[in-house]
Amino acid sequence: MPPKIGQVRRGISPAPADMLLTRRVGAPILFPSPLFWDSPPWHTWPPIVAEAIFLAMQSRGLLVSALESELGRTEDIDQTSTESSARASVSDTQAPLNRKSSPQDPTDSELGIPRMLPYRNERYGLADVDFDHAMVVDMQLSPRRDHSGRFAYSAMQLGRWEATPADQPLSGGGWIPAMTLPPDVSSLDRLSSKVAQLRVLAPDAAIVLSVTPEWIDDHLADLIAAGPDAILIRLGQIRMAGIAFAQFTRRLLTRVETIQKVPIWLAPPKSLAKHPLSVSDSIKTIALGVSAIAVDSWLEEVLEEFDEIAAPSAFSADPLRTVTAEVEEILSRRLDPDLEHFAGLLSTLVHEQPRDLLGTFDPEIAQLLDLPCIGRL
């Protein structure tokens, strides 16, 4: 809703576009925006295309989830197989991993480079150098379904994580069930020690625990008690109506307030309608009290065009520059207008309470969400 009469005359400053996350341990982290790309399909693109996309998204202030192995950067990584990742994994009672970079070198987090480390419970694709590049460590407690509906990883994903040569097919079949390795977190009573360990491995990063929504019915208090800097709820593989998503968001935030205030990040669900959740839907979700929101639903057409980018010729003088030009052209048409629209809408969130920001013409929705009903004649 627009400002009320009199507020404009007082000169309301626009809301800031950046997001400050206060950590439980360490200095706060300033993010360029409250937007993140949660599930990029890196394995579907040639490594050089994946790297160009990654850098282009970062340059726009998006927090992007990626491992070095997913971008094809395997030259300086010792851990190039699932087995070596498992051996290098640190238990709750062992010393942390040795990191290659010098202690004097600033990490990406210190430099303000937005990057999220997807720390799967099986540690697939993880290398020690990934911790140096993380502004956020995303401890994923819930596995995801693949395109077939299995809780599994495809051969293409595993091949990218393990740096399997293209002419050597990955053994073991077309998919590998998730959680096949011993998990880093075997039970919730060990979760707090894992959070503490991740803080040692990435002292300049925020630690986020991510789950799918069924966890929070019985275990929200356990997640908060583990001491993360934020909790990410993934609904991206679920379909629901917009009003049901709004109701879920309000119930979740209300319950969090009754336990202990902690920032909530959301990966929105798929819409039951033909169109995905829009930029304005994302802004309304932030107005309800969510701290950060994923942009995956904005990128359906973008990904379709990314899929058409071919790896550059071996005779190209500057392959990365060639691919980057194609990526930038796509983003300038398909994403930049949405980012500008989001920034404009975000600048108008100048109040503190959802009731001051949102309204509805539907009396039932007003009652469900405890929002003003507009136009009650």
XYZ file of C-alpha atoms in Angstrom:
377
model
C 0.000 0.000 0.000
C 1.204 3.596 -0.574
C 2.144 5.921 2.294
C -0.729 7.502 4.155
C -1.585 11.185 3.864
C 1.100 13.297 5.493
C 3.884 10.724 5.350
C 5.245 11.872 1.989
C 5.504 15.442 3.263
C 7.790 14.231 6.026
C 10.167 12.857 3.430
C 10.276 9.092 3.863
C 13.669 7.687 2.923
C 13.529 4.627 0.661
C 14.140 1.278 2.285
C 17.722 0.041 1.712
C 18.269 -2.580 -0.972
C 20.911 -4.461 1.007
C 20.365 -6.897 3.885
C 22.337 -6.980 7.133
C 22.457 -10.398 8.787
C 23.478 -10.402 12.435
C 25.415 -13.579 13.222
C 25.389 -15.447 16.520
C 29.197 -15.445 16.433
C 31.276 -12.860 14.606
C 30.590 -9.582 12.850
C 27.366 -9.023 10.889
C 27.367 -9.708 7.159
C 26.017 -7.222 4.638
C 24.393 -8.827 1.591
C 23.848 -6.770 -1.581
C 20.167 -7.780 -1.625
C 17.739 -10.189 0.096
C 17.710 -12.399 -3.023
C 19.441 -15.728 -3.574
C 19.583 -18.382 -6.294
C 18.904 -21.599 -4.450
C 19.164 -24.489 -6.940
C 21.143 -23.676 -10.085
C 21.366 -26.730 -12.406
C 25.112 -26.370 -12.945
C 25.578 -29.921 -14.252
C 23.343 -29.224 -17.267
C 25.773 -26.649 -18.695
C 29.386 -26.974 -19.861
C 31.738 -25.821 -17.090
C 32.763 -22.628 -18.895
C 29.088 -21.697 -19.409
C 28.346 -22.470 -15.748
C 31.203 -20.207 -14.628
C 30.064 -17.345 -16.856
C 26.509 -17.624 -15.500
C 27.792 -17.782 -11.927
C 29.913 -14.636 -12.291
C 27.139 -12.731 -14.072
C 24.635 -13.533 -11.322
C 27.119 -12.590 -8.606
C 27.782 -9.260 -10.283
C 24.066 -8.457 -9.921
C 24.232 -8.869 -6.159
C 22.547 -12.278 -6.019
C 23.725 -14.795 -3.452
C 24.459 -17.819 -5.649
C 24.691 -21.428 -4.459
C 27.680 -23.239 -6.012
C 30.617 -25.516 -5.305
C 33.960 -25.206 -7.061
C 33.421 -28.666 -8.554
C 30.021 -27.643 -9.945
C 31.713 -24.838 -11.860
C 34.333 -27.222 -13.227
C 37.137 -25.674 -11.208
C 38.969 -28.878 -10.323
C 42.607 -28.049 -11.085
C 43.467 -26.875 -7.581
C 41.162 -29.155 -5.630
C 42.533 -32.282 -3.983
C 39.140 -33.783 -3.301
C 37.860 -34.754 -6.741
C 35.843 -37.804 -5.804
C 33.037 -38.698 -3.497
C 35.288 -41.120 -1.629
C 37.943 -38.509 -0.921
C 35.252 -36.069 0.235
C 34.040 -38.682 2.676
C 37.552 -39.356 4.003
C 38.281 -35.634 4.388
C 35.001 -35.050 6.217
C 35.394 -33.958 9.813
C 33.431 -35.601 12.592
C 32.178 -33.580 15.525
C 35.195 -34.606 17.590
C 37.955 -34.236 14.962
C 40.067 -31.267 13.950
C 38.815 -29.059 11.119
C 39.896 -29.492 7.513
C 43.175 -27.928 6.449
C 42.512 -25.043 4.103
C 44.923 -24.202 1.320
C 44.724 -20.455 1.361
C 47.020 -18.406 3.506
C 45.516 -17.115 6.768
C 46.394 -13.621 5.561
C 44.310 -13.920 2.388
C 40.858 -12.352 2.720
C 37.979 -14.749 2.126
C 35.207 -14.047 -0.337
C 32.926 -13.269 2.590
C 35.323 -10.604 3.854
C 35.461 -9.156 0.342
C 31.663 -9.016 0.173
C 31.358 -11.513 -2.706
C 27.941 -13.201 -2.421
C 28.261 -16.978 -2.547
C 26.433 -19.806 -0.799
C 28.087 -23.151 -0.147
C 25.591 -26.038 -0.564
C 26.806 -28.370 2.203
C 24.881 -31.579 1.555
C 24.657 -34.106 4.359
C 26.654 -36.566 2.209
C 29.265 -33.917 1.336
C 29.034 -34.731 -2.396
C 31.317 -32.470 -4.442
C 32.661 -30.633 -1.392
C 36.296 -29.499 -1.189
C 38.153 -27.640 1.529
C 38.637 -24.573 -0.702
C 34.845 -24.128 -0.878
C 34.832 -22.823 2.691
C 37.102 -19.921 1.724
C 34.623 -18.787 -0.932
C 31.468 -18.937 1.188
C 29.529 -15.954 2.481
C 26.879 -18.455 3.601
C 27.250 -22.136 4.457
C 23.937 -23.845 3.685
C 23.738 -27.002 5.810
C 21.138 -29.011 3.894
C 19.351 -31.428 6.200
C 16.703 -32.473 3.667
C 17.451 -34.318 0.412
C 15.757 -33.178 -2.782
C 13.836 -35.161 -5.364
C 15.266 -35.469 -8.845
C 13.194 -35.097 -12.016
C 11.956 -38.698 -11.633
C 10.700 -38.107 -8.096
C 13.465 -40.073 -6.409
C 15.561 -38.736 -3.567
C 18.620 -39.143 -5.713
C 21.370 -37.533 -7.757
C 21.765 -38.019 -11.482
C 24.852 -39.364 -13.191
C 25.400 -35.887 -14.685
C 25.499 -34.317 -11.216
C 27.850 -36.937 -9.820
C 30.026 -36.685 -12.902
C 30.456 -32.940 -12.373
C 31.161 -33.355 -8.663
C 33.724 -36.085 -9.321
C 35.190 -34.432 -12.442
C 34.438 -37.544 -14.494
C 35.803 -37.226 -18.076
C 33.081 -36.922 -20.700
C 34.309 -40.058 -22.523
C 34.210 -42.184 -19.349
C 30.633 -42.812 -18.219
C 30.032 -42.895 -14.496
C 29.672 -46.393 -13.103
C 26.800 -47.373 -10.838
C 23.763 -46.697 -13.008
C 21.785 -43.623 -13.964
C 21.153 -42.287 -10.472
C 22.510 -42.611 -6.953
C 20.157 -42.483 -3.950
C 20.665 -39.486 -1.674
C 22.074 -40.031 1.810
C 24.119 -43.066 0.693
C 27.207 -41.973 2.624
C 27.269 -41.719 6.420
C 25.627 -38.363 7.167
C 27.459 -35.565 8.913
C 24.428 -35.005 11.144
C 23.074 -38.331 12.328
C 20.574 -36.899 14.828
C 19.210 -33.561 15.971
C 21.031 -33.707 19.294
C 24.323 -33.402 17.356
C 23.164 -30.482 15.242
C 24.523 -27.728 17.487
C 28.025 -29.216 17.428
C 27.873 -29.364 13.620
C 26.906 -25.697 13.468
C 29.851 -24.885 15.740
C 32.175 -26.914 13.516
C 31.039 -25.122 10.370
C 31.807 -21.822 12.089
C 35.387 -23.039 12.541
C 35.640 -24.089 8.913
C 34.117 -20.831 7.620
C 34.658 -18.209 10.353
C 33.586 -15.297 8.145
C 30.407 -16.914 6.808
C 26.847 -17.129 8.087
C 25.601 -20.614 8.950
C 22.152 -21.437 7.597
C 20.203 -24.617 8.318
C 17.910 -25.584 5.455
C 15.009 -28.034 5.598
C 11.798 -28.875 3.795
C 8.587 -27.731 5.525
C 7.618 -31.021 7.170
C 10.499 -30.576 9.614
C 9.113 -27.487 11.255
C 5.942 -29.054 12.668
C 7.886 -30.968 15.317
C 11.480 -29.743 15.087
C 11.448 -25.972 14.647
C 12.556 -25.485 18.255
C 15.414 -27.979 17.731
C 16.582 -26.106 14.646
C 16.562 -22.775 16.471
C 18.301 -24.294 19.504
C 21.202 -25.405 17.278
C 22.151 -21.726 16.971
C 22.163 -21.019 13.212
C 22.312 -17.498 11.865
C 19.206 -18.165 9.745
C 16.841 -20.986 8.781
C 15.978 -21.659 5.146
C 12.685 -23.407 4.385
C 12.562 -25.021 0.928
C 9.146 -25.257 -0.706
C 10.411 -25.199 -4.285
C 9.244 -28.744 -5.079
C 5.743 -28.169 -3.684
C 2.725 -26.657 -5.435
C 0.298 -24.490 -3.514
C -1.975 -21.527 -4.001
C -0.642 -18.076 -3.254
C -2.961 -17.541 -0.287
C -1.906 -20.897 1.213
C 1.733 -19.820 0.887
C 0.945 -16.511 2.602
C -0.859 -18.348 5.418
C 2.072 -20.727 5.840
C 4.486 -17.794 5.995
C 2.465 -15.985 8.671
C 2.089 -19.118 10.803
C 5.788 -19.882 10.505
C 6.910 -16.386 11.476
C 4.452 -16.241 14.369
C 5.748 -19.522 15.749
C 9.369 -18.436 15.357
C 8.606 -15.296 17.363
C 7.220 -17.419 20.233
C 10.438 -19.471 20.434
C 13.328 -17.159 19.544
C 13.682 -14.600 16.785
C 15.836 -15.923 13.958
C 15.855 -14.776 10.312
C 13.746 -16.956 8.025
C 14.709 -17.439 4.387
C 12.291 -19.026 1.925
C 12.513 -20.823 -1.391
C 8.916 -20.258 -2.586
C 6.656 -23.057 -3.821
C 5.482 -23.573 -7.351
C 2.192 -21.889 -8.080
C -0.992 -23.789 -8.869
C -1.622 -21.179 -11.555
C 0.075 -21.111 -14.937
C 2.467 -18.370 -13.910
C 5.200 -18.744 -11.249
C 5.394 -16.492 -8.230
C 6.190 -13.007 -9.473
C 8.423 -10.185 -8.312
C 5.493 -8.550 -6.508
C 4.712 -11.874 -4.777
C 8.307 -11.953 -3.534
C 8.020 -8.422 -2.188
C 4.779 -9.283 -0.385
C 6.526 -12.263 1.201
C 9.288 -10.003 2.490
C 6.635 -7.567 3.724
C 5.148 -10.431 5.759
C 8.483 -10.716 7.585
C 10.726 -13.081 5.583
C 14.367 -11.941 5.506
C 15.474 -13.380 2.150
C 13.778 -15.126 -0.750
C 14.933 -17.310 -3.647
C 14.580 -16.131 -7.240
C 14.431 -19.598 -8.841
C 10.802 -19.072 -9.837
C 11.785 -15.962 -11.807
C 14.308 -17.841 -13.924
C 12.318 -20.399 -15.909
C 12.663 -18.554 -19.226
C 16.228 -17.539 -18.379
C 17.263 -21.167 -17.878
C 15.688 -22.162 -21.169
C 17.915 -19.669 -22.973
C 20.975 -20.664 -20.948
C 20.429 -24.231 -22.146
C 20.880 -23.046 -25.728
C 24.345 -21.586 -25.094
C 26.961 -23.845 -26.656
C 30.486 -24.274 -25.385
C 32.822 -21.969 -27.356
C 35.071 -23.251 -30.084
C 38.485 -24.544 -29.149
C 39.895 -21.874 -31.473
C 38.278 -19.013 -29.538
C 40.867 -16.507 -28.287
C 38.924 -15.763 -25.084
C 36.262 -18.459 -24.501
C 34.999 -17.080 -21.192
C 34.526 -13.612 -22.649
C 32.598 -15.054 -25.603
C 30.222 -16.989 -23.359
C 29.875 -14.097 -20.917
C 28.654 -11.836 -23.724
C 25.860 -14.326 -24.502
C 24.943 -14.672 -20.822
C 24.838 -10.919 -20.293
C 22.598 -10.427 -23.328
C 20.105 -12.966 -21.964
C 20.125 -11.508 -18.460
C 19.707 -7.955 -19.714
C 16.425 -9.007 -21.348
C 15.104 -11.671 -19.012
C 16.289 -10.832 -15.488
C 17.496 -7.238 -15.172
C 13.983 -5.732 -15.562
C 12.761 -7.994 -12.742
C 15.682 -7.009 -10.512
C 14.992 -3.329 -11.162
C 11.282 -3.850 -10.422
C 12.164 -5.671 -7.200
C 14.519 -2.892 -6.084
C 11.835 -0.287 -6.769
C 9.178 -2.154 -4.803
C 11.641 -2.925 -1.998
C 12.397 0.780 -1.603
C 8.749 1.350 -0.616
C 8.835 -1.014 2.375
C 9.377 1.812 4.819
C 7.215 0.587 7.717
C 7.851 -2.177 10.212
C 4.582 -4.104 10.459
C 2.848 -6.082 7.679
C -0.435 -4.357 8.534
C 1.156 -1.066 7.501
C 2.463 -2.509 4.233
C -0.188 -4.855 2.890
C -3.926 -4.873 2.381
C -6.588 -6.852 0.536
C -10.033 -6.310 -0.940
C -11.105 -9.805 0.147
C -12.613 -9.932 3.681
C -11.794 -13.636 4.075
C -8.149 -13.131 3.150
C -7.994 -10.117 5.474
C -9.171 -12.295 8.343
C -6.884 -15.208 7.468
C -3.751 -13.036 7.319
C -4.734 -10.410 9.873
C -4.442 -7.613 7.306
C -6.587 -4.528 6.659
C -9.591 -5.047 4.408
C -9.593 -2.208 1.875
C -12.737 -0.586 0.516
C -15.233 -1.778 3.144
C -18.172 0.288 1.926
